[in-house]
Tab-separated table of C-alpha atoms in Angstrom:
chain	number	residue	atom	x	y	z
A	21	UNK	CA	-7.387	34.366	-10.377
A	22	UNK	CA	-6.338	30.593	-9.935
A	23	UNK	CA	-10.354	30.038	-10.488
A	24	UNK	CA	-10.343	30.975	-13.893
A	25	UNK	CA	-7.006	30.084	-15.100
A	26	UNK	CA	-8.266	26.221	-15.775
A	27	UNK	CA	-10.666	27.325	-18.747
A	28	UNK	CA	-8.409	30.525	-20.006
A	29	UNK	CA	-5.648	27.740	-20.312
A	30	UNK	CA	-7.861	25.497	-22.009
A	31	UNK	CA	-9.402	27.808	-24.369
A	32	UNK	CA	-5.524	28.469	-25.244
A	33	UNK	CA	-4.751	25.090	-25.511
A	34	UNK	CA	-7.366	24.364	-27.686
A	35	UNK	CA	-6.768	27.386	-29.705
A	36	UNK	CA	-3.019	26.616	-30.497
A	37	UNK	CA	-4.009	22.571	-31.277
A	38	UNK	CA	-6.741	24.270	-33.723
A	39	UNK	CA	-4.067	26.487	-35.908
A	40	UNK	CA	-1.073	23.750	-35.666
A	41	UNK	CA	-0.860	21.293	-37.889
A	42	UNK	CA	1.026	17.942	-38.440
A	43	UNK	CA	2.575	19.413	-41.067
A	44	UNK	CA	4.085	22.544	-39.231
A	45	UNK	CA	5.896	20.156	-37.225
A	46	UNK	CA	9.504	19.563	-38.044
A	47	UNK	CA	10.368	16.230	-36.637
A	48	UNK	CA	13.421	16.015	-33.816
A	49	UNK	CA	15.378	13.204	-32.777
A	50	UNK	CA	16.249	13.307	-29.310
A	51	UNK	CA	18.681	11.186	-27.498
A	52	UNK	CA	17.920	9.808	-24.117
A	53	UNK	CA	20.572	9.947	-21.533
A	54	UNK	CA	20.945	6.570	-18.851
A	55	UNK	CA	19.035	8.219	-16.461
A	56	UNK	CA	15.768	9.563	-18.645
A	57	UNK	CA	15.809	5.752	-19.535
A	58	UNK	CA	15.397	4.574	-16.042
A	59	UNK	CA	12.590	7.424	-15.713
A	60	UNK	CA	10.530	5.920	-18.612
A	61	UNK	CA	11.035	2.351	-16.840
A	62	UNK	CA	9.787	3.306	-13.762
A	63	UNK	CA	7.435	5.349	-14.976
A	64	UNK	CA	4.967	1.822	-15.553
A	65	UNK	CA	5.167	1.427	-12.149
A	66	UNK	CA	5.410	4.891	-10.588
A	67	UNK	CA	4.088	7.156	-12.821
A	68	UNK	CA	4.881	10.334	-14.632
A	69	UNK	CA	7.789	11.968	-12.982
A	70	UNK	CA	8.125	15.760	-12.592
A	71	UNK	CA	8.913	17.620	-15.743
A	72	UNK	CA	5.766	15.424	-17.494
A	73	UNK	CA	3.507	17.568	-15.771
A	74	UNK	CA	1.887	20.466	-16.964
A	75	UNK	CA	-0.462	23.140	-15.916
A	76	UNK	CA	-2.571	20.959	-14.361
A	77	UNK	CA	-0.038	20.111	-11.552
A	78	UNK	CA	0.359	24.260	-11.343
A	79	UNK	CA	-3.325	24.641	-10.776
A	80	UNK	CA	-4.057	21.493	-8.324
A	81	UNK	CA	-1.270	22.937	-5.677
A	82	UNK	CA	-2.571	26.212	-5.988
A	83	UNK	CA	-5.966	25.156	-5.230
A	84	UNK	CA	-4.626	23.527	-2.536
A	85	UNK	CA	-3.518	25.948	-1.263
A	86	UNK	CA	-6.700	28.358	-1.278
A	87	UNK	CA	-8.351	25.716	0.830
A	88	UNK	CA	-5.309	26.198	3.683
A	89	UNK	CA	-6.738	29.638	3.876
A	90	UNK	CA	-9.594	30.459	6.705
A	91	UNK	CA	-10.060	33.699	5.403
A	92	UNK	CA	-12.901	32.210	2.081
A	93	UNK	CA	-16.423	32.309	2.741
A	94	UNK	CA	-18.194	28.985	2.608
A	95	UNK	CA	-19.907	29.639	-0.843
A	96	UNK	CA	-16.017	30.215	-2.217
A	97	UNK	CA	-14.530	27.420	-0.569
A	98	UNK	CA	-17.281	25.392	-2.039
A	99	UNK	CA	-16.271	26.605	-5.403
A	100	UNK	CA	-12.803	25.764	-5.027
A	101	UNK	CA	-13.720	22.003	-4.090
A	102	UNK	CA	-15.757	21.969	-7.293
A	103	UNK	CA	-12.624	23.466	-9.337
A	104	UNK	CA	-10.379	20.521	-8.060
A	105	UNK	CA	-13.410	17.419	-8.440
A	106	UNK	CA	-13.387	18.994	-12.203
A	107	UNK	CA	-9.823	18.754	-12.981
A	108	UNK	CA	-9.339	15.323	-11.547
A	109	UNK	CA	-12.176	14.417	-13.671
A	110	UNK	CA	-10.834	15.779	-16.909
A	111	UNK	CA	-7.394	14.567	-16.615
A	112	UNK	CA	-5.660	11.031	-18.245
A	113	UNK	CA	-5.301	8.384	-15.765
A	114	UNK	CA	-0.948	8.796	-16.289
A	115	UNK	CA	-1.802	13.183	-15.564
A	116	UNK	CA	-3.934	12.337	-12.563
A	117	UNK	CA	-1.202	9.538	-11.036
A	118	UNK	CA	1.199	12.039	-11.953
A	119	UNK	CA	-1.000	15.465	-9.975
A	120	UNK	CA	-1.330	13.114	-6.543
A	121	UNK	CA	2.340	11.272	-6.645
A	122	UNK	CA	3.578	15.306	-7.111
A	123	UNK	CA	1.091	16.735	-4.257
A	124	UNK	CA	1.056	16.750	-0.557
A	125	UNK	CA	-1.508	14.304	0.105
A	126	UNK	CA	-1.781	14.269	3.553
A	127	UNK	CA	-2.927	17.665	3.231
A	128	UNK	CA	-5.284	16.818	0.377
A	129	UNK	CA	-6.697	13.891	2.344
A	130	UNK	CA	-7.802	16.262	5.026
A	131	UNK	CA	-8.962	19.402	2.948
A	132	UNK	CA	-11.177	17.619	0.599
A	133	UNK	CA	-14.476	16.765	0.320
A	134	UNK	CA	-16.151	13.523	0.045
A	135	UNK	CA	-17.243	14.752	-3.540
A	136	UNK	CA	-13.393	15.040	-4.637
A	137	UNK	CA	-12.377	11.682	-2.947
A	138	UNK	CA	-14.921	9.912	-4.737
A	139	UNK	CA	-13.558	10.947	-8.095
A	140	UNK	CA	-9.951	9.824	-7.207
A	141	UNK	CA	-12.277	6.271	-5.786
A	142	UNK	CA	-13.604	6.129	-8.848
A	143	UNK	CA	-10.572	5.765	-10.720
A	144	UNK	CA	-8.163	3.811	-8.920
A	145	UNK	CA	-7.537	1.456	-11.279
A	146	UNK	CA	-5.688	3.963	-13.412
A	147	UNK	CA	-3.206	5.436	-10.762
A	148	UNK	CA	0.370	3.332	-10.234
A	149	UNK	CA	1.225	1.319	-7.543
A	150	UNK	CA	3.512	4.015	-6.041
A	151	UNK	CA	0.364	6.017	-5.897
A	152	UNK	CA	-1.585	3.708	-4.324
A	153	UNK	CA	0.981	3.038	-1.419
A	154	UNK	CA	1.036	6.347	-0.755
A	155	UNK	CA	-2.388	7.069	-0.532
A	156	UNK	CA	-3.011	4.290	1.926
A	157	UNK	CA	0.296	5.484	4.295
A	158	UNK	CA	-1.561	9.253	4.501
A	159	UNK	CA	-4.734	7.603	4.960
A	160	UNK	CA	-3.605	5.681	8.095
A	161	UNK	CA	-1.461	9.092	9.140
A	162	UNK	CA	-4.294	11.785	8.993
A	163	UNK	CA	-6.723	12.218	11.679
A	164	UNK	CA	-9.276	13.557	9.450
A	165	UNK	CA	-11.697	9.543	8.594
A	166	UNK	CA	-11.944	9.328	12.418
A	167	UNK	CA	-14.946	11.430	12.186
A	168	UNK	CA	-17.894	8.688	12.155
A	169	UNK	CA	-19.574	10.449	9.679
A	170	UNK	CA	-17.169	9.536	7.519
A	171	UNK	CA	-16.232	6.014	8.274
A	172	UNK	CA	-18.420	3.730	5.805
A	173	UNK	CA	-16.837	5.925	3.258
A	174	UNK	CA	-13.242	5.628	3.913
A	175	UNK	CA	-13.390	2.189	4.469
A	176	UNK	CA	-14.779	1.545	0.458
A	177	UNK	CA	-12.120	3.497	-0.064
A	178	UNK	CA	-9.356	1.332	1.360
A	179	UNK	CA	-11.144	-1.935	0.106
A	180	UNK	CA	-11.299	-0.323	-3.577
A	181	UNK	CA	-7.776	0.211	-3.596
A	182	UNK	CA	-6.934	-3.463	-2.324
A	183	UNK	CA	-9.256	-4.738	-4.965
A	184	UNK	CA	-8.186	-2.760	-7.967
A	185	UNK	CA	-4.848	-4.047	-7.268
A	186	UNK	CA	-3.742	-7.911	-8.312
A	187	UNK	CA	-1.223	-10.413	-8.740
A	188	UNK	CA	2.253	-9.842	-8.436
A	189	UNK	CA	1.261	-5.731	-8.197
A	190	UNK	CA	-0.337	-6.219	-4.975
A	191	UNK	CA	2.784	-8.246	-3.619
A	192	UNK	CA	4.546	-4.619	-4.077
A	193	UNK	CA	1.767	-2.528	-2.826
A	194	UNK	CA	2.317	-4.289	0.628
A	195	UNK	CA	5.786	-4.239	0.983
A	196	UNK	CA	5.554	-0.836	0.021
A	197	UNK	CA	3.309	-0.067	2.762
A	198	UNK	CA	5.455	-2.237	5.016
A	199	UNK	CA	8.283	0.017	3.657
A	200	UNK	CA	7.441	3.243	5.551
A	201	UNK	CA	9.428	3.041	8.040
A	202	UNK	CA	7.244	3.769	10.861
A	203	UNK	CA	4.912	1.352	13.097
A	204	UNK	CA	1.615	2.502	10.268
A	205	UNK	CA	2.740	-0.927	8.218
A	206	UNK	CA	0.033	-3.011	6.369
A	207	UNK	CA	-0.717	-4.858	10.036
A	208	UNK	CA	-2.020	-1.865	11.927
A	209	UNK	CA	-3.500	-0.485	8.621
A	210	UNK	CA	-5.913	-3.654	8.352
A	211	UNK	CA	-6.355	-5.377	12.086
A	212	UNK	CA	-6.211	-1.491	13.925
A	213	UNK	CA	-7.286	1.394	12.291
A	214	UNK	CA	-9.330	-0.665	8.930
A	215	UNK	CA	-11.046	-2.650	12.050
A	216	UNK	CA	-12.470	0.461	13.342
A	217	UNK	CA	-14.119	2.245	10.807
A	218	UNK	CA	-14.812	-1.170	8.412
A	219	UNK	CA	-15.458	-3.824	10.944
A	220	UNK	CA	-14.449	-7.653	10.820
A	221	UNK	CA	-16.705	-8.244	7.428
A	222	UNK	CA	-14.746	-5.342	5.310
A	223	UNK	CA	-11.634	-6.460	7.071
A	224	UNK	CA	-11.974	-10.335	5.907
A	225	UNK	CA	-13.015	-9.751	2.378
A	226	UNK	CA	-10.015	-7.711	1.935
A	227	UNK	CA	-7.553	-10.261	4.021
A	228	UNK	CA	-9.988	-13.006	1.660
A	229	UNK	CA	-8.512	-11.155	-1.626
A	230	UNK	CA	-5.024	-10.889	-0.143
A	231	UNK	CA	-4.810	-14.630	0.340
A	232	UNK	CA	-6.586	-15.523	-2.752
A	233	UNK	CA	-4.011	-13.257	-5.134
A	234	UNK	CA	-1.256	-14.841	-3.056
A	235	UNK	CA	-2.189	-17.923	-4.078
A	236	UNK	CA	-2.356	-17.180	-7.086
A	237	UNK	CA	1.284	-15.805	-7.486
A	238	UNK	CA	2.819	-19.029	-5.970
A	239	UNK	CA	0.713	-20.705	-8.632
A	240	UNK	CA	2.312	-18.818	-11.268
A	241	UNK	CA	6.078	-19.161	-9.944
A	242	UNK	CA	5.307	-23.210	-9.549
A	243	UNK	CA	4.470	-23.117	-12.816
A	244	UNK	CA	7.355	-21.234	-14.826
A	245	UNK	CA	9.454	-23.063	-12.118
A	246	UNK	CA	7.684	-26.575	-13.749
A	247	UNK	CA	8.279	-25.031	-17.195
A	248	UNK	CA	12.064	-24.244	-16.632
A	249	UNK	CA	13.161	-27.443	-14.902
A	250	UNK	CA	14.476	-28.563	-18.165
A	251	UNK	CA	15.636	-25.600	-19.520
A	252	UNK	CA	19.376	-24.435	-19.215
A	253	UNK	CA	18.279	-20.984	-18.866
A	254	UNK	CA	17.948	-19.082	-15.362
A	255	UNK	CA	15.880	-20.678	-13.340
A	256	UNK	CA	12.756	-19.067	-11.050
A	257	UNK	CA	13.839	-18.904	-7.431
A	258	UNK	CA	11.580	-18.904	-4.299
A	259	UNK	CA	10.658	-15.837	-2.526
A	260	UNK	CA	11.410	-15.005	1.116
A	261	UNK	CA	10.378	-11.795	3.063
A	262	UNK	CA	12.278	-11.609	6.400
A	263	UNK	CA	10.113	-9.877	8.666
A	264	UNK	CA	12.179	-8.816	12.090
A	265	UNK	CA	12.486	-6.691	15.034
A	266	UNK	CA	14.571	-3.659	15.626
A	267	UNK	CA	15.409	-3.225	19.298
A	268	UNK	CA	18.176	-6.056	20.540
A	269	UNK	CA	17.598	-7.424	17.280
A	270	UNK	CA	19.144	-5.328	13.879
A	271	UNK	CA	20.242	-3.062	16.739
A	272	UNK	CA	21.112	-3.143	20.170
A	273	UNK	CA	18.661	-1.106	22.645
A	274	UNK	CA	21.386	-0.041	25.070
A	275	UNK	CA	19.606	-0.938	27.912
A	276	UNK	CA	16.449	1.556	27.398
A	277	UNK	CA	13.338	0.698	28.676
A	278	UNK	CA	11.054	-0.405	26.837
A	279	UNK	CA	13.237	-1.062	23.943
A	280	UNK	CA	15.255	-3.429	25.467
A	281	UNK	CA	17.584	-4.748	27.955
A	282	UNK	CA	21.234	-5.545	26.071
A	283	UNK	CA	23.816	-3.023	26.863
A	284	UNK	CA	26.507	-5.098	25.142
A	285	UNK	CA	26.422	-1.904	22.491
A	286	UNK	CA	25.626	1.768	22.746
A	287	UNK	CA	21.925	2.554	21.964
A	288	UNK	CA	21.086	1.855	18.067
A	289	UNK	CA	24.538	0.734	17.139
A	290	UNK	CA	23.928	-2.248	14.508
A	291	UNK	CA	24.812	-6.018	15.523
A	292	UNK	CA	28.178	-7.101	13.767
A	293	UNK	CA	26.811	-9.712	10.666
A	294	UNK	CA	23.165	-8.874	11.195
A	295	UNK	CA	23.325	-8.004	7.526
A	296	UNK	CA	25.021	-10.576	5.894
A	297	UNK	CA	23.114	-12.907	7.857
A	298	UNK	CA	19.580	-11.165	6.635
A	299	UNK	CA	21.967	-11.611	2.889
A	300	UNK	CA	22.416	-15.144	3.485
A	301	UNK	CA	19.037	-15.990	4.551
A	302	UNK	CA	17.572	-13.837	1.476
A	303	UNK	CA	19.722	-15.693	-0.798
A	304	UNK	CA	19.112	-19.118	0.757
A	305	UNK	CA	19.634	-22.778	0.431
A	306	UNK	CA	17.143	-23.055	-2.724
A	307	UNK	CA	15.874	-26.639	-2.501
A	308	UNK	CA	15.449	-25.407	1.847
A	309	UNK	CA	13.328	-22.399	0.259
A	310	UNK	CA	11.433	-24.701	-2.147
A	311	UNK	CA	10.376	-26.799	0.873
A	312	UNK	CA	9.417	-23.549	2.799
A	313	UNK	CA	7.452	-22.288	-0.120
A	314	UNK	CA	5.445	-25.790	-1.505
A	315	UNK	CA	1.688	-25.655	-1.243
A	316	UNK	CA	-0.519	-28.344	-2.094
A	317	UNK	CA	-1.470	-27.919	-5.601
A	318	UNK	CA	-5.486	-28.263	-6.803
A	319	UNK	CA	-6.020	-31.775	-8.304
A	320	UNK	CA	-6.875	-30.026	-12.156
A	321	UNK	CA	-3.710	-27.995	-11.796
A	322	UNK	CA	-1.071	-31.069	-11.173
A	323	UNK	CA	-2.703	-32.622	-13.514
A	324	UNK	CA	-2.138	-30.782	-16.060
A	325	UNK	CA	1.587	-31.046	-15.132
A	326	UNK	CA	4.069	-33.662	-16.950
A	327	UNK	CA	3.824	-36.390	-13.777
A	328	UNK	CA	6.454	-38.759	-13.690
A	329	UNK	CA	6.489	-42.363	-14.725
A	330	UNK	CA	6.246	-45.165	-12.892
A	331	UNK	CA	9.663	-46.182	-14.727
């Protein structure tokens, strides 16, 4: 049934585009509430949001859910994989960020087939950020790429979506990934489980592009800095990521071993100002946070900064 629904719903789609015309459309003016604007905003960053989708979502989680089931043959489940490499294939980049932000991808991560994951691979650079970080948080969750088989693959994988990602979009897919709330952050991602199945050459040409698009960033923000100095407009600011422990730290540990040995506080209770002091340090002393951020600049890029005279 779910099988054959793709091409009866496309043959109807096609049929209803073929007898409508431009003209048989009476135009509407619709008003957008606050919070449909904020949807369309995000939407550049994370994708389509729920009521965009269409069929398409309808048949992906349905074929998704065929695979759960033991009880098809070989032959059908290999028909099924086909059905799902198809429609990812035939779908806009915004419908296929939209299908994977809207699925359960852990479960799609271990059902598919390398044949499926290659056309989502193969088209990375069309899917949002948001998709992205997710992607890489169910990678380093499932179980399923610790077959050797599979390694070689699933490490391309990784690097392609570090690689398709640049500039100031790659400084929020890792803090995304740092953002999971769990110990799987962008550290164990690329020194643990990447090491494994990529080894140390895989893992350095990624940590190479990570550094090199860093760079790059602070470049940019030293030079609209530059540009604004003598502007009376809002000035750029330095960036600062605090990066911090939990246990006897944000929170105390209450004593429990091995989280910690203060048992000023009950278990998990948070520090009194450990906040505003995170606030404070976020916010900063700015010409401090200059002096934490200044790199040495390349010799063509000062100079084509206004030096000062000698006067």
């Amino acid at each position: 049934m779910v099988l054959g629904m793709l091409g009866k719903r496309r043959e109807t789609e096609t049929a209803m585009e073929s007898t409508t015309s431009l003209s048989d459309v009476a135009p509407v003016s619709v008003e957008m509430d606050q919070s449909q604007s904020n949807a369309a905003a995000s939407s550049a960053w994370f994708g389509l949001g729920a009521d965009s989708l269409g069929w398409q979502q309808e048949a992906f989680n349905e074929l998704l859910l065929l695979l759960s089931s033991r009880s098809h043959s070989r032959k059908q489940r290999a028909l099924i994989h086909d059905r799902i490499a198809q429609l990812l294939t035939d779908c806009t980049g915004e419908e296929l960020d939209a299908i994977l932000l809207s699925s359960d991808l852990s479960v799609f991560i271990k059902l598919s087939t390398m044949q499926t994951m290659s056309v989502v691979r193969n088209r990375l650079s069309e899917v949002s950020i948001g998709c992205k970080a997710q992607l890489l948080q169910e990678f380093n969750t499932a179980r399923r790429y610790k077959n050797i088989i599979h390694f070689n693959f699933w490490a391309q994988f990784v690097r392609e979506i570090f690689h398709t990602t640049k500039g100031l979009q790659l400084t929020v897919l890792k803090n995304a990934i740092d953002s999971s709330g769990s110990w799987k952050n962008l550290f164990n991602l690329i020194y643990e489980e990447f090491n494994i199945i990529g080894g140390k050459d895989l893992r350095d040409e990624i940590l190479q592009h990570i550094k090199r698009e860093a760079a790059h960033v602070r470049r940019t923000n030293a030079i609209a800095t530059a540009a604004q100095a003598g502007s009376s407009g809002p000035q750029a600011k330095p960036r600062i990521k605090i990066i911090s422990d939990l246990d006897d730290t944000v929170w105390c540990s209450g004593g429990k071993f091995p989280a910690g040995c203060d048992r000023t506080y009950p278990a998990h209770s948070f520090y009194p100002g450990i906040f505003a002091l995170y606030k404070e340090v976020t916010i900063g002393y700015e010409a401090a946070l200059t002096e934490l951020n200044a790199f040495a600049q390349p010799a063509a890029m000062a100079g084509g900064l206004d030096a000062p005279s000698a006067s």
